[in-house]
CSV table of C-alpha atoms in Angstrom, one decimal:
chain,number,residue,atom,x,y,z
A,1,MET,CA,-11.7,-0.7,17.4
A,2,ASN,CA,-8.8,-0.6,19.8
A,3,ARG,CA,-5.2,-0.2,18.7
A,4,GLY,CA,-4.4,-4.0,18.9
A,5,TRP,CA,-7.2,-4.9,16.5
A,6,LEU,CA,-6.1,-2.1,14.2
A,7,PHE,CA,-2.7,-3.7,14.1
A,8,VAL,CA,-4.3,-7.1,13.2
A,9,LEU,CA,-6.3,-5.5,10.4
A,10,LEU,CA,-3.2,-3.7,9.0
A,11,GLY,CA,-1.1,-6.9,9.4
A,12,SER,CA,-3.7,-8.8,7.4
A,13,LEU,CA,-3.6,-6.2,4.6
A,14,PHE,CA,0.2,-6.7,4.4
A,15,GLU,CA,-0.4,-10.4,4.4
A,16,VAL,CA,-2.5,-10.1,1.3
A,17,LEU,CA,0.3,-8.2,-0.3
A,18,TRP,CA,3.1,-10.6,0.5
A,19,VAL,CA,1.0,-13.7,-0.5
A,20,MET,CA,0.3,-12.0,-3.9
A,21,GLY,CA,4.0,-11.1,-4.1
A,22,LEU,CA,5.0,-14.8,-3.7
A,23,LYS,CA,3.1,-15.6,-6.8
A,24,HIS,CA,3.6,-12.5,-8.9
A,25,SER,CA,7.1,-11.2,-8.1
A,26,HIS,CA,9.4,-11.3,-11.1
A,27,ASP,CA,12.4,-9.0,-10.3
A,28,ALA,CA,14.5,-7.8,-7.4
A,29,LEU,CA,12.3,-4.8,-6.7
A,30,THR,CA,9.1,-6.8,-6.4
A,31,TRP,CA,10.9,-9.4,-4.3
A,32,ILE,CA,12.1,-6.7,-2.0
A,33,GLY,CA,8.5,-5.4,-1.7
A,34,THR,CA,7.4,-8.9,-0.9
A,35,VAL,CA,10.0,-9.3,1.9
A,36,LEU,CA,9.1,-5.9,3.3
A,37,ALA,CA,5.4,-6.9,3.4
A,38,ILE,CA,6.3,-10.1,5.2
A,39,VAL,CA,8.3,-8.2,7.8
A,40,LEU,CA,5.6,-5.6,8.3
A,41,SER,CA,2.8,-8.2,8.4
A,42,PHE,CA,4.4,-10.2,11.2
A,43,TYR,CA,5.7,-7.1,13.0
A,44,LEU,CA,2.1,-5.8,13.2
A,45,LEU,CA,0.9,-9.2,14.4
A,46,MET,CA,3.5,-9.3,17.1
A,47,ARG,CA,2.5,-5.7,18.2
A,48,ALA,CA,-1.1,-6.8,18.5
A,49,ILE,CA,-0.2,-9.8,20.6
A,50,ALA,CA,2.0,-7.6,22.8
A,51,LEU,CA,-1.0,-5.5,23.6
A,52,HIS,CA,-2.4,-8.5,25.5
A,53,LEU,CA,-4.9,-9.7,22.9
A,54,PRO,CA,-5.5,-13.4,23.0
A,55,VAL,CA,-3.0,-15.1,20.7
A,56,GLY,CA,-5.3,-17.8,19.3
A,57,THR,CA,-8.0,-15.3,18.4
A,58,VAL,CA,-5.6,-12.8,16.9
A,59,TYR,CA,-4.0,-15.5,14.7
A,60,ALA,CA,-7.4,-16.8,13.6
A,61,VAL,CA,-8.6,-13.3,12.7
A,62,PHE,CA,-5.2,-12.5,11.0
A,63,THR,CA,-5.2,-15.6,8.8
A,64,GLY,CA,-8.9,-15.4,8.1
A,65,LEU,CA,-8.8,-11.8,6.9
A,66,GLY,CA,-5.6,-12.5,4.9
A,67,THR,CA,-7.1,-15.6,3.3
A,68,THR,CA,-10.3,-13.7,2.4
A,69,GLY,CA,-8.4,-10.7,1.0
A,70,THR,CA,-6.1,-12.9,-1.0
A,71,VAL,CA,-8.9,-14.9,-2.6
A,72,LEU,CA,-10.9,-11.7,-3.4
A,73,VAL,CA,-7.8,-9.9,-4.9
A,74,GLU,CA,-7.0,-13.0,-7.0
A,75,MET,CA,-10.6,-12.9,-8.4
A,76,LEU,CA,-11.0,-9.2,-8.8
A,77,VAL,CA,-7.5,-8.1,-9.9
A,78,PHE,CA,-5.8,-11.1,-11.4
A,79,GLY,CA,-8.8,-12.7,-13.2
A,80,GLU,CA,-9.1,-16.0,-11.3
A,81,ALA,CA,-12.4,-17.7,-12.2
A,82,PHE,CA,-15.4,-16.7,-10.0
A,83,ASN,CA,-16.7,-19.7,-8.1
A,84,ILE,CA,-19.9,-19.3,-6.1
A,85,VAL,CA,-18.9,-22.2,-3.7
A,86,LYS,CA,-15.6,-20.4,-3.0
A,87,VAL,CA,-17.4,-17.2,-2.3
A,88,ALA,CA,-19.9,-19.0,0.0
A,89,LEU,CA,-17.0,-20.6,1.9
A,90,ILE,CA,-15.3,-17.2,2.3
A,91,LEU,CA,-18.5,-15.8,3.8
A,92,VAL,CA,-18.6,-18.7,6.2
A,93,LEU,CA,-14.9,-18.0,7.1
A,94,LEU,CA,-15.7,-14.3,7.6
A,95,ALA,CA,-18.7,-15.2,9.8
A,96,GLY,CA,-16.4,-17.3,12.0
A,97,VAL,CA,-13.8,-14.5,12.2
A,98,VAL,CA,-16.5,-11.9,13.2
A,99,GLY,CA,-18.0,-14.4,15.7
A,100,LEU,CA,-14.6,-15.1,17.2
A,101,LYS,CA,-13.8,-11.5,17.6
A,102,ALA,CA,-17.3,-10.8,19.0
A,103,VAL,CA,-17.0,-13.4,21.8
A,104,THR,CA,-13.4,-12.4,22.7
A,105,LYS,CA,-13.2,-10.2,25.8
A,106,ALA,CA,-11.3,-6.9,25.6
A,107,PRO,CA,-8.0,-7.0,27.5
A,108,GLN,CA,-8.1,-5.6,31.0
A,109,GLN,CA,-6.2,-2.3,31.5
A,110,LYS,CA,-3.5,-2.4,34.2
A,111,GLY,CA,-4.1,-0.1,37.1
A,112,GLY,CA,-7.8,0.4,36.2
A,113,ALA,CA,-10.7,0.3,38.7
A,114,ALA,CA,-11.9,-3.3,39.4
């Protein structure tokens, strides 16, 4: 995994945190944590795009992983009802994210041999 995709993965983790924060924040400290997670999430997304990864693929992977993580955390941590259809749709989403990542070419290094 190159550094750009690592930024996407980390940004997605922070996305899960800020989305949970939007629902569960209840005081100044938790709201500050939510805002910091938003800033870090989008900073990491911008860093990934700055490394010449394709914007459309990066955004699809970022939102797909964030959505998956948010649904799983809501079910596993916050007791949201388990729904087999929802899990099946998350697996379809993950298959699409993995497929999109697999067919995306790695960025060309500047100054490398042709």
